mmCIF file of C-alpha atoms and ligand atoms in Angstrom:
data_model
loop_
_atom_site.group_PDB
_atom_site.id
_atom_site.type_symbol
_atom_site.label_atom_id
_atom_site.label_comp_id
_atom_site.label_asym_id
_atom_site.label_seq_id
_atom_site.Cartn_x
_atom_site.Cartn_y
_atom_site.Cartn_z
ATOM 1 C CA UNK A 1 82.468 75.737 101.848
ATOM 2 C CA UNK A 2 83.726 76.545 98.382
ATOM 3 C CA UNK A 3 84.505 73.618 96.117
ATOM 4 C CA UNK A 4 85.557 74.174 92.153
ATOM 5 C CA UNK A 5 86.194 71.657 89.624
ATOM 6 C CA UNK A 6 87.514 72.677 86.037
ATOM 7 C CA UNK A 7 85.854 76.246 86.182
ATOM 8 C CA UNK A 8 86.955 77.831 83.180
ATOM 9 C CA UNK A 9 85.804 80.926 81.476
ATOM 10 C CA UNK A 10 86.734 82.136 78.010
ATOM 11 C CA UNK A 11 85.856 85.621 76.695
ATOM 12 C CA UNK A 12 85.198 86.142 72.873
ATOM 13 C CA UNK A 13 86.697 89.391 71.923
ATOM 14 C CA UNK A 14 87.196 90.939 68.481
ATOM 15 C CA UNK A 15 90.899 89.895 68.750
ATOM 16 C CA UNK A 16 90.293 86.404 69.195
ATOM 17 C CA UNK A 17 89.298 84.310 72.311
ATOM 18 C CA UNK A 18 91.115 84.994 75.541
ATOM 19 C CA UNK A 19 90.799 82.167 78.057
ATOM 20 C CA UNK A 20 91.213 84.278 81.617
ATOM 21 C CA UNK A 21 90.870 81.134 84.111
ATOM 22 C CA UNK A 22 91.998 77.550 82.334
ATOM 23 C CA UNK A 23 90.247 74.959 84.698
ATOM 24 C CA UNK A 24 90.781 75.966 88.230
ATOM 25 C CA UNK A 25 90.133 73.431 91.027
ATOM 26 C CA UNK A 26 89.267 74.809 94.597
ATOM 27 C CA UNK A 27 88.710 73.403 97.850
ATOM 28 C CA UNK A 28 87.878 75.919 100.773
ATOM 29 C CA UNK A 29 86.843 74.543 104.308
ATOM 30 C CA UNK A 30 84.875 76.201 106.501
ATOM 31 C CA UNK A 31 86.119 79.048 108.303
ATOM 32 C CA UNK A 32 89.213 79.289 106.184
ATOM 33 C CA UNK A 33 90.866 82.784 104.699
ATOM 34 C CA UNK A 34 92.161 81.946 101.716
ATOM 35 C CA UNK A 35 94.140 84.195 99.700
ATOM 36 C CA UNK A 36 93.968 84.239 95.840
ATOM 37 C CA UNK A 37 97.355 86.130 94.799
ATOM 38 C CA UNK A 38 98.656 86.861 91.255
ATOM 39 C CA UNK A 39 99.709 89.469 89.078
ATOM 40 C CA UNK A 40 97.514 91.798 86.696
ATOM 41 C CA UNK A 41 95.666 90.049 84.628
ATOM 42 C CA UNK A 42 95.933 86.343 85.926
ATOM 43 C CA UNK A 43 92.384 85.280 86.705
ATOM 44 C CA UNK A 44 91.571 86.577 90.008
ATOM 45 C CA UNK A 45 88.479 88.629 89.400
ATOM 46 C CA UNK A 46 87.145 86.567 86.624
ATOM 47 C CA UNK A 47 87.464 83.525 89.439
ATOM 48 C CA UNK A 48 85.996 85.852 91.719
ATOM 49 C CA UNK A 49 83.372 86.990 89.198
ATOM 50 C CA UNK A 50 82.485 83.123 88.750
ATOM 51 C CA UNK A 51 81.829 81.966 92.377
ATOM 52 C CA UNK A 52 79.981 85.360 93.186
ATOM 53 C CA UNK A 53 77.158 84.169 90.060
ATOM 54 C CA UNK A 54 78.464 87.558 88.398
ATOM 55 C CA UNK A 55 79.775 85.698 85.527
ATOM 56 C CA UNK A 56 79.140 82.458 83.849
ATOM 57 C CA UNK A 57 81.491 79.722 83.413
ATOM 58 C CA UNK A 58 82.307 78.671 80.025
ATOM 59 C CA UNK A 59 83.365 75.440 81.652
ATOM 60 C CA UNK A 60 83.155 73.691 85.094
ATOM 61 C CA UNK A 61 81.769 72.935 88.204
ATOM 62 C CA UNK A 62 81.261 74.813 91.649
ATOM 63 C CA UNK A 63 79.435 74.549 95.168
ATOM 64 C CA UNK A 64 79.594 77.520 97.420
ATOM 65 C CA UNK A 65 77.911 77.650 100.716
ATOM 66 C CA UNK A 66 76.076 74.459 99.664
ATOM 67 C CA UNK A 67 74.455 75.615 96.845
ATOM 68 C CA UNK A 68 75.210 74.540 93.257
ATOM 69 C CA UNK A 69 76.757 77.874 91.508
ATOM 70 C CA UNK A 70 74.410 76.709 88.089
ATOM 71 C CA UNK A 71 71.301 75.143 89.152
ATOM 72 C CA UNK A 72 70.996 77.408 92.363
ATOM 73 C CA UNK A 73 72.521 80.799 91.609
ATOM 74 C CA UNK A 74 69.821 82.915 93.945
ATOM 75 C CA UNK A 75 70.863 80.774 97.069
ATOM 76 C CA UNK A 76 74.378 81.401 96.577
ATOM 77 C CA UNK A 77 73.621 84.786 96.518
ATOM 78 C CA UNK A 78 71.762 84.590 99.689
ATOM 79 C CA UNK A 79 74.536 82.647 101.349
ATOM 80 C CA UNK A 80 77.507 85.297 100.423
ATOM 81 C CA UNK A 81 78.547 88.602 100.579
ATOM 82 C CA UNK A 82 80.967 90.278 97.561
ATOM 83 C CA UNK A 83 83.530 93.414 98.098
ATOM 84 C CA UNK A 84 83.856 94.140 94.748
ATOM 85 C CA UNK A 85 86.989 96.293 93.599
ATOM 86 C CA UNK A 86 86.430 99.901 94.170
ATOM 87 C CA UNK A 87 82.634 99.130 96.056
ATOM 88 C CA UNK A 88 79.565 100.647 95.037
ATOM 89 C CA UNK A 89 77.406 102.799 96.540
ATOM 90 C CA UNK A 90 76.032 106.184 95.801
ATOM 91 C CA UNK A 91 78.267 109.316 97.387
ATOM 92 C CA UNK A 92 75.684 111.365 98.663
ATOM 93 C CA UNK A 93 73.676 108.824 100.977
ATOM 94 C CA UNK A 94 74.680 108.923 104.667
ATOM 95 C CA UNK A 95 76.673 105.755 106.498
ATOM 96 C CA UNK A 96 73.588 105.067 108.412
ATOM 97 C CA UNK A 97 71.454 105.295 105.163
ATOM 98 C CA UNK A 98 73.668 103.157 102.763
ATOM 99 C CA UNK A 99 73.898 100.737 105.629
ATOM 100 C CA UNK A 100 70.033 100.771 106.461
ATOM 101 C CA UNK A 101 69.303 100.275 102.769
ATOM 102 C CA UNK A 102 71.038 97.299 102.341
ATOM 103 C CA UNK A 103 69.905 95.220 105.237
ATOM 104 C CA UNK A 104 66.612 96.283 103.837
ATOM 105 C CA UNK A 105 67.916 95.132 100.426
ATOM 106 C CA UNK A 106 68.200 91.849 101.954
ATOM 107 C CA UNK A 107 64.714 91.536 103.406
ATOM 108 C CA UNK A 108 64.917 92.862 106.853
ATOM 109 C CA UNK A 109 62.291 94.869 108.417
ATOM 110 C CA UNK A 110 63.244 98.466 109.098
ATOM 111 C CA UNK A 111 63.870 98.517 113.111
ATOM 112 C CA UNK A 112 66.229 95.387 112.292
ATOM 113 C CA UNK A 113 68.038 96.870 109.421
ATOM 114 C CA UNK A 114 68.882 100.086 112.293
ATOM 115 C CA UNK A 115 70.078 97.792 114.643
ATOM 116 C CA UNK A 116 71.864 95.876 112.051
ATOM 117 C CA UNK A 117 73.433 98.674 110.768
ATOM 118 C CA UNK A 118 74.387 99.766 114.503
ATOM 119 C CA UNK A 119 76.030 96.573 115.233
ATOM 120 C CA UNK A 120 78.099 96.181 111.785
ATOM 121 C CA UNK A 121 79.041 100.433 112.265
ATOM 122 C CA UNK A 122 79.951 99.443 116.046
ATOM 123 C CA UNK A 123 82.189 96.765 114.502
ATOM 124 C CA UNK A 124 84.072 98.785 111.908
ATOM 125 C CA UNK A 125 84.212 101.985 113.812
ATOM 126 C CA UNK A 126 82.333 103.745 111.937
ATOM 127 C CA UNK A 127 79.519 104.788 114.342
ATOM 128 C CA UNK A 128 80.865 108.171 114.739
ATOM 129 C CA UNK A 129 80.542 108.829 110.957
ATOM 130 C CA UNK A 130 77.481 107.501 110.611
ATOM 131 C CA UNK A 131 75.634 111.123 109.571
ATOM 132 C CA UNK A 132 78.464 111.584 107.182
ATOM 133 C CA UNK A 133 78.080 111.269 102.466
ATOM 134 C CA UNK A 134 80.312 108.453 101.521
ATOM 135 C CA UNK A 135 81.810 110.784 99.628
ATOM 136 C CA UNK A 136 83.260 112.340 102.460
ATOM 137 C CA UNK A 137 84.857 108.976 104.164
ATOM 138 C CA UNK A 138 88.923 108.416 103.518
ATOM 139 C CA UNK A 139 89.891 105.514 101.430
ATOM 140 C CA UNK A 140 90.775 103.637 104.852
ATOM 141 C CA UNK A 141 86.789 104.375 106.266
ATOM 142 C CA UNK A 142 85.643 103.846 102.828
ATOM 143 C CA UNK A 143 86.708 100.235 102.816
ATOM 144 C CA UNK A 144 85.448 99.701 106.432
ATOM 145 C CA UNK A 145 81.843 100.908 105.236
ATOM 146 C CA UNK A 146 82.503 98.380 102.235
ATOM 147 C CA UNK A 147 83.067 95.712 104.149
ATOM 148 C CA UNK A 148 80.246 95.821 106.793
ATOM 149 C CA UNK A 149 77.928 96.282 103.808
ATOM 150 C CA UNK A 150 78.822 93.251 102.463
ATOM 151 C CA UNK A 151 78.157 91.405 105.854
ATOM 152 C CA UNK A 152 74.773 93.087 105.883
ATOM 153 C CA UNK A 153 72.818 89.428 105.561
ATOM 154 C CA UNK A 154 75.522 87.547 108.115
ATOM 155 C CA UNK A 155 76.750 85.682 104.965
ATOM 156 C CA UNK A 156 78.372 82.182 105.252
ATOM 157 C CA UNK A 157 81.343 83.145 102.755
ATOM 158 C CA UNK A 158 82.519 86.504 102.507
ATOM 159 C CA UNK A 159 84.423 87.100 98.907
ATOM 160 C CA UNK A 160 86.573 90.288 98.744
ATOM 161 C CA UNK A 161 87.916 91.390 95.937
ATOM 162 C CA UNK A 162 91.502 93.383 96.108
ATOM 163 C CA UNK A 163 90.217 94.514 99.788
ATOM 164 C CA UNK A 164 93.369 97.051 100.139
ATOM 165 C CA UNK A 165 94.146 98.252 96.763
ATOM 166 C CA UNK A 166 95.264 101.609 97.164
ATOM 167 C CA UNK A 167 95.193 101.630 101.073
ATOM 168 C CA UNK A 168 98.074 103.761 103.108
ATOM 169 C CA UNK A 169 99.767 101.270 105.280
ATOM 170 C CA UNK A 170 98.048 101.751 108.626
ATOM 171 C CA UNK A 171 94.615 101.693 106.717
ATOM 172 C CA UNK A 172 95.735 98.259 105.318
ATOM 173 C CA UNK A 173 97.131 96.820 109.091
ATOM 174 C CA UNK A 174 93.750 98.128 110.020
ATOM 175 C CA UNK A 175 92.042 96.575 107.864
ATOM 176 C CA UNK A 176 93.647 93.228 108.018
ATOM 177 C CA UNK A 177 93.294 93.097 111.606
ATOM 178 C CA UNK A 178 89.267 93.727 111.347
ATOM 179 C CA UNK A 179 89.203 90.591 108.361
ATOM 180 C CA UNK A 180 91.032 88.466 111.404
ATOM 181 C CA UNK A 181 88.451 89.242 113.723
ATOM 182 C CA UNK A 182 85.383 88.160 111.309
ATOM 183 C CA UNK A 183 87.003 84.992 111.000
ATOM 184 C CA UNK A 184 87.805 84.554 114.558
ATOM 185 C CA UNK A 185 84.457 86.054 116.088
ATOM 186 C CA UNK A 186 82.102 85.123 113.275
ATOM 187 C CA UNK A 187 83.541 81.666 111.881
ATOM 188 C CA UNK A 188 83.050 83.204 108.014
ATOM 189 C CA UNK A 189 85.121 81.790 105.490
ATOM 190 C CA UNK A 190 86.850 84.345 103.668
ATOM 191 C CA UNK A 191 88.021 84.348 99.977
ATOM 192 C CA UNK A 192 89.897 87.004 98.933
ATOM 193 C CA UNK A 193 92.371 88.006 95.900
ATOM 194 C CA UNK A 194 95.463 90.432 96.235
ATOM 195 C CA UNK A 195 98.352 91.255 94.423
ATOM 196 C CA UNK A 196 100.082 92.123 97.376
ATOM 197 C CA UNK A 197 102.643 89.761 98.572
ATOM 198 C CA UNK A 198 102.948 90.946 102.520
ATOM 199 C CA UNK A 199 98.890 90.746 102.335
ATOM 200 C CA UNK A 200 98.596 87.117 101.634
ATOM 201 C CA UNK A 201 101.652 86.651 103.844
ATOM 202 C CA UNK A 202 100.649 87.780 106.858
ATOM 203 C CA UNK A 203 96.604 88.163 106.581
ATOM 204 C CA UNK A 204 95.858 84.559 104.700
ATOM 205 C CA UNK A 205 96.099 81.122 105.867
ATOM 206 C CA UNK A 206 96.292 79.571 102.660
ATOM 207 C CA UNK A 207 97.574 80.944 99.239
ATOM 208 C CA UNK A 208 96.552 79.907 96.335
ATOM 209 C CA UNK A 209 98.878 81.458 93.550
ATOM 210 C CA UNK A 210 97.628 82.317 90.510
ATOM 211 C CA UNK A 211 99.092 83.023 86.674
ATOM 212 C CA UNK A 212 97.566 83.198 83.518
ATOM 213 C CA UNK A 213 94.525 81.467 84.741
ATOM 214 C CA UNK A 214 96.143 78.189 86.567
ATOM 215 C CA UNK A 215 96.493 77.798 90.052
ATOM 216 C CA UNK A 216 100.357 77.000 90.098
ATOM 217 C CA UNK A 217 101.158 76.860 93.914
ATOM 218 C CA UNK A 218 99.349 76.216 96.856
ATOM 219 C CA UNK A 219 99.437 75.592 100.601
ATOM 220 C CA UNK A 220 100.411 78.127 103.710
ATOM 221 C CA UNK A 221 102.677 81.131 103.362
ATOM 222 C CA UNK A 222 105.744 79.128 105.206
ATOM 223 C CA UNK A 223 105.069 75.841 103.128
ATOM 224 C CA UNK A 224 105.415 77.681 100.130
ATOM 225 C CA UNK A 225 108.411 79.475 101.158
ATOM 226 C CA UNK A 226 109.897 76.090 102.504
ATOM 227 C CA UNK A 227 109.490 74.656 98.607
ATOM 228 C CA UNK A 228 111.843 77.438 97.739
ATOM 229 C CA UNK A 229 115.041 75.992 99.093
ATOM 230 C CA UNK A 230 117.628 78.285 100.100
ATOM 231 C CA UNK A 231 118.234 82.024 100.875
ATOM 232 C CA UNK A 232 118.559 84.990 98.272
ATOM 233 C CA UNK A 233 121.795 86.792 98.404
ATOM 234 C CA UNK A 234 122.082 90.330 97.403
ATOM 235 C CA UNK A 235 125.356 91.901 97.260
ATOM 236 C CA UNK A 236 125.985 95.724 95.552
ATOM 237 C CA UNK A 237 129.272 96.399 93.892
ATOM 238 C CA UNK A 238 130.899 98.825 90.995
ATOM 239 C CA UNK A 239 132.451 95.275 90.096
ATOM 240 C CA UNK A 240 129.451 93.526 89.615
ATOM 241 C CA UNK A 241 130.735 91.092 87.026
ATOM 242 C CA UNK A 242 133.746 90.232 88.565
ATOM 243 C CA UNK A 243 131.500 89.396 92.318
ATOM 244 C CA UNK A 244 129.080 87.571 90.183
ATOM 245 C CA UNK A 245 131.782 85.214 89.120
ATOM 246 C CA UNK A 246 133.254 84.987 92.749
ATOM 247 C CA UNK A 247 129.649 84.139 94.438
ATOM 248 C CA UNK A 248 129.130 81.542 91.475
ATOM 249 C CA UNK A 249 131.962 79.814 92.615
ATOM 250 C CA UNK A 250 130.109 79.394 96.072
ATOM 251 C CA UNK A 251 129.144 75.919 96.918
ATOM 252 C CA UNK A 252 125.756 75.322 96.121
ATOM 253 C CA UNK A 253 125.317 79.218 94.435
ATOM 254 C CA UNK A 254 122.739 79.217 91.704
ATOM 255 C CA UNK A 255 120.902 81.347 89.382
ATOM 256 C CA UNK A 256 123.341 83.918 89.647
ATOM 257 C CA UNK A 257 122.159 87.264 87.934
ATOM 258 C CA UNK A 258 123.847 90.793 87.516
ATOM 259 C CA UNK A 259 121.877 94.352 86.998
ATOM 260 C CA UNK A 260 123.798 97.281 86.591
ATOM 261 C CA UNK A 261 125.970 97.170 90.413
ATOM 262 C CA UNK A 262 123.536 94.745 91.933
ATOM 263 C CA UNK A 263 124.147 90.563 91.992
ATOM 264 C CA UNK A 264 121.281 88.311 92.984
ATOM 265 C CA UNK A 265 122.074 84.593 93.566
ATOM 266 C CA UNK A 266 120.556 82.012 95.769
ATOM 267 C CA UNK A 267 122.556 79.636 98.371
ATOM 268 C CA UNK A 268 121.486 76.448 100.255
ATOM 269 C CA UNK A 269 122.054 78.904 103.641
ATOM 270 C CA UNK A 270 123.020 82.509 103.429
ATOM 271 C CA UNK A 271 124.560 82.719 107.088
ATOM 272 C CA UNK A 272 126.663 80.086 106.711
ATOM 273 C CA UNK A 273 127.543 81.019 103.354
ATOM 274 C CA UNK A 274 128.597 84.493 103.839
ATOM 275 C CA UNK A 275 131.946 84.462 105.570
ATOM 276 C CA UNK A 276 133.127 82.209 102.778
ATOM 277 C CA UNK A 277 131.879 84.795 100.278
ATOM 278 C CA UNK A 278 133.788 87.555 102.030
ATOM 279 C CA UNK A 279 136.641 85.834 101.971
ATOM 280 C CA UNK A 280 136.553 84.829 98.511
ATOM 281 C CA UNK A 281 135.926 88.577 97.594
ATOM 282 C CA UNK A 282 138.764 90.037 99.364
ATOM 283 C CA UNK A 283 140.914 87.909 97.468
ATOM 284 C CA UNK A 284 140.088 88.611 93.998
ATOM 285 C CA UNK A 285 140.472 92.223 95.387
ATOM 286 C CA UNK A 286 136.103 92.689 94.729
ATOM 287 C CA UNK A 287 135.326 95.650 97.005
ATOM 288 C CA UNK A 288 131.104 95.767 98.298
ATOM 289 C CA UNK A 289 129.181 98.163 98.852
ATOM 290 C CA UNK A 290 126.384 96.409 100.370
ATOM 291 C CA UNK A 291 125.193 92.973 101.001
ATOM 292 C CA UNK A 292 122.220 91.347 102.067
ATOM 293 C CA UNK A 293 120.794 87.528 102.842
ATOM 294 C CA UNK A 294 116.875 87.007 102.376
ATOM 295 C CA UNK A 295 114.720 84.595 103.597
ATOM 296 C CA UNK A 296 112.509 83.241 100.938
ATOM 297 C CA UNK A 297 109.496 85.934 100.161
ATOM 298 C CA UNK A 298 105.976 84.413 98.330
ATOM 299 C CA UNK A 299 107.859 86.925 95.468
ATOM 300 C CA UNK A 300 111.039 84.063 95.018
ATOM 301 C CA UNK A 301 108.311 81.082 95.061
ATOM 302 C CA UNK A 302 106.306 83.174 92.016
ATOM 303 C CA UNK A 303 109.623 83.246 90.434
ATOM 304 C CA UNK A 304 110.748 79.688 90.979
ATOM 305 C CA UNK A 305 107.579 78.552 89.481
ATOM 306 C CA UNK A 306 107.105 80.855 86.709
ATOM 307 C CA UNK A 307 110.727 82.806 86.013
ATOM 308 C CA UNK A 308 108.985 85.827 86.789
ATOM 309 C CA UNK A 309 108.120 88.574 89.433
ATOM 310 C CA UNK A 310 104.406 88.922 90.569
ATOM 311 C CA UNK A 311 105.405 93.287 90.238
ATOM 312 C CA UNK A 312 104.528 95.193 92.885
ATOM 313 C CA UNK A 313 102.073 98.000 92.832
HETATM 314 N N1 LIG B 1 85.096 91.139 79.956
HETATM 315 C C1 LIG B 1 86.272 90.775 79.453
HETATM 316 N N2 LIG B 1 86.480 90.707 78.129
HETATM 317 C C2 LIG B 1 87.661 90.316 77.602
HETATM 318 N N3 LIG B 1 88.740 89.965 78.357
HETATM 319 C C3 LIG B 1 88.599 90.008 79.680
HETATM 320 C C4 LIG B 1 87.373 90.427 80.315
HETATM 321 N N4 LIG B 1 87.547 90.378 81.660
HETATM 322 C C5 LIG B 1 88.811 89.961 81.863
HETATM 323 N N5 LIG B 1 89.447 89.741 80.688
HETATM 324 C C6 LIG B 1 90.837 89.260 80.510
HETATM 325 O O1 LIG B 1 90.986 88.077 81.244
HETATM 326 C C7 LIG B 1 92.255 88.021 81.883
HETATM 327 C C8 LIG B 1 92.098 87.884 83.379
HETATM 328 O O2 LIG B 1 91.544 89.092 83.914
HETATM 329 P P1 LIG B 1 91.198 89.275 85.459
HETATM 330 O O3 LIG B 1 90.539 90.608 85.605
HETATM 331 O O4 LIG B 1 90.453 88.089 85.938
HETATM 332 O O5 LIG B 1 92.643 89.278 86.117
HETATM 333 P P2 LIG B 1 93.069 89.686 87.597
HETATM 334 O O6 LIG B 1 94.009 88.616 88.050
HETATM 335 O O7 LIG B 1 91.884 89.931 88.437
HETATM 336 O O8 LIG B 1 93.867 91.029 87.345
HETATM 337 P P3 LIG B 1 93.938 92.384 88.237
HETATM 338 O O9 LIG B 1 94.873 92.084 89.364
HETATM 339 O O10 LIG B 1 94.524 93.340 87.240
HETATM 340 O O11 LIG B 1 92.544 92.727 88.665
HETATM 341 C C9 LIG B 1 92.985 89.280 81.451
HETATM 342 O O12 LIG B 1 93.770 88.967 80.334
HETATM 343 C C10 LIG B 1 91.856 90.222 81.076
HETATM 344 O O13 LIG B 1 92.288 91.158 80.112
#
């Protein structure tokens, strides 16, 4: 449904050229939800930006929804819908009305554009609100309204661009579980970006990870976390140093690392790893405050591949 080769896009800018996506190779079946996650900065939108025909590609190939994204721009726009960040329509128009206007947008006759618009507010719960300005819709119903607009033309791909950003948490489970259903009731193929590691965790099938414009991991959540081998310890103590030199003694410890009370190492299996660290503590006479085993997050495969932390918002 979506297949890249080598798109690439470079923006001139009165500092000197910054290449935002370096050759990015994609390959999105039908019916897939694909997650695009990275930090600020990486790629995402410009990628985004690119398959939607909002942006040119300085280099590169790409077919969505069957149609060629540079000889046939106009039929991928018939054949997608785009959330873009923040969405876009005017605050004083009605649900119904914004709604109504863009299944009209898209060339349907008036008494199908209501019943369109009835079906999509019916799916999104937003029928009740329907009289209401869009100004006066939370950030939660906001999104909801977003998201049935861009489903107006029953599009092929759906592309949604930071869907949550600035959602509470029940807004977000809400809305996660509504992208679920599209996919599962509607077959559409959804593409969307995030920087929000428990969003692509839970919500995507695939992840594609993202960093300075290269895709530098990809498969499911749990095959990504299974290429991170081992389990995260996290122990708290007012003798840091002297714990971090105990746990580096464990068998198979690595990248052991102190900050101010807190130690952070990784194991080959925390459960089985942690009598022998209590042991070992008691001992040397190290009293804990706290400690902690973690499974492998998305977070510790970002790190493993780049030395860094995707951040959290
Ligand atoms: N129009 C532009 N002109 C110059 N530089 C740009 C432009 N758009 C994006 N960039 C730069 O390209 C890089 C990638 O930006 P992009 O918006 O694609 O990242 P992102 O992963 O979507 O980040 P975020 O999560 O913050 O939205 C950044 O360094 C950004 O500053």
């Amino acid at each position: 449904m979506i297949k890249a080769r080598a798109l690439a896009r470079r923006f001139d800018t009165p500092a000197g050229p910054v290449e935002a996506v370096r050759g990015v190779d994609l390959d999105i079946a039908a019916g897939e939800l694909v997650g695009f996650l990275g930090p600020n900065g990486a790629g995402k939108t410009t990628t985004l930006r690119m398959l939607t025909t909002l942006l040119r590609p300085t280099q590169g190939s790409a077919v969505v929804a069957g149609c060629d994204l540079r000889a046939d721009p106009v039929g991928v726009r018939r054949r997608i819908g785009y959330v873009a960040q923040g969405g876009g329509t005017g605050p004083d128009y009605p649900v119904d009305t914004e709604l109504r206007m863009q299944a009209r947008f898209y060339g349907l006759p008036p008494a199908q554009a209501a019943s369109r618009a009835a079906e999509l507010a019916e799916w999104f719960d937003l029928t009740d609100l329907m009289a209401l300005p869009t100004a006066a819709l939370s950030g939660g119903q906001r999104r909801r309204l977003d998201l049935a607009m861009g489903l107006v033309h029953r599009p092929a791909v759906l592309f949604l661009d930071e869907p949550t950003a600035g959602l509470d948490p029940h807004s977000r489970a809400n809305l996660w579980e509504r992208i679920r259903d599209l996919r599962a009731d509607l077959g559409t193929t959804v593409f969307l970006t995030t920087h929000y590691l428990d969003e692509a965790d839970v919500l995507c099938d695939r992840v594609l990870v993202i960093d300075q414009g290269r895709i530098v991991a990809q498969g499911s959540p749990d095959d990504l976390k299974r290429q991170v081998s081992g389990d995260t310890v996290v122990l708290t103590s007012a003798q840091a140093a002297a714990a971090a030199e105990v746990a580096g003694r464990l068998p198979g410890a690595h990248q052991v690392s102190v900050a101010d009370t807190a130690v952070r190492f990784h194991v080959p299996a925390g459960d089985t790893a942690l009598p022998t660290l209590l042991r070992e503590l008691d001992q040397a006479e190290v009293e804990l405050t706290s400690v902690q085993v973690h499974r492998p997050t998305l977070d510790d495969v970002f790190r493993a591949l780049t030395g860094r932390s995707l951040g959290q918002d």
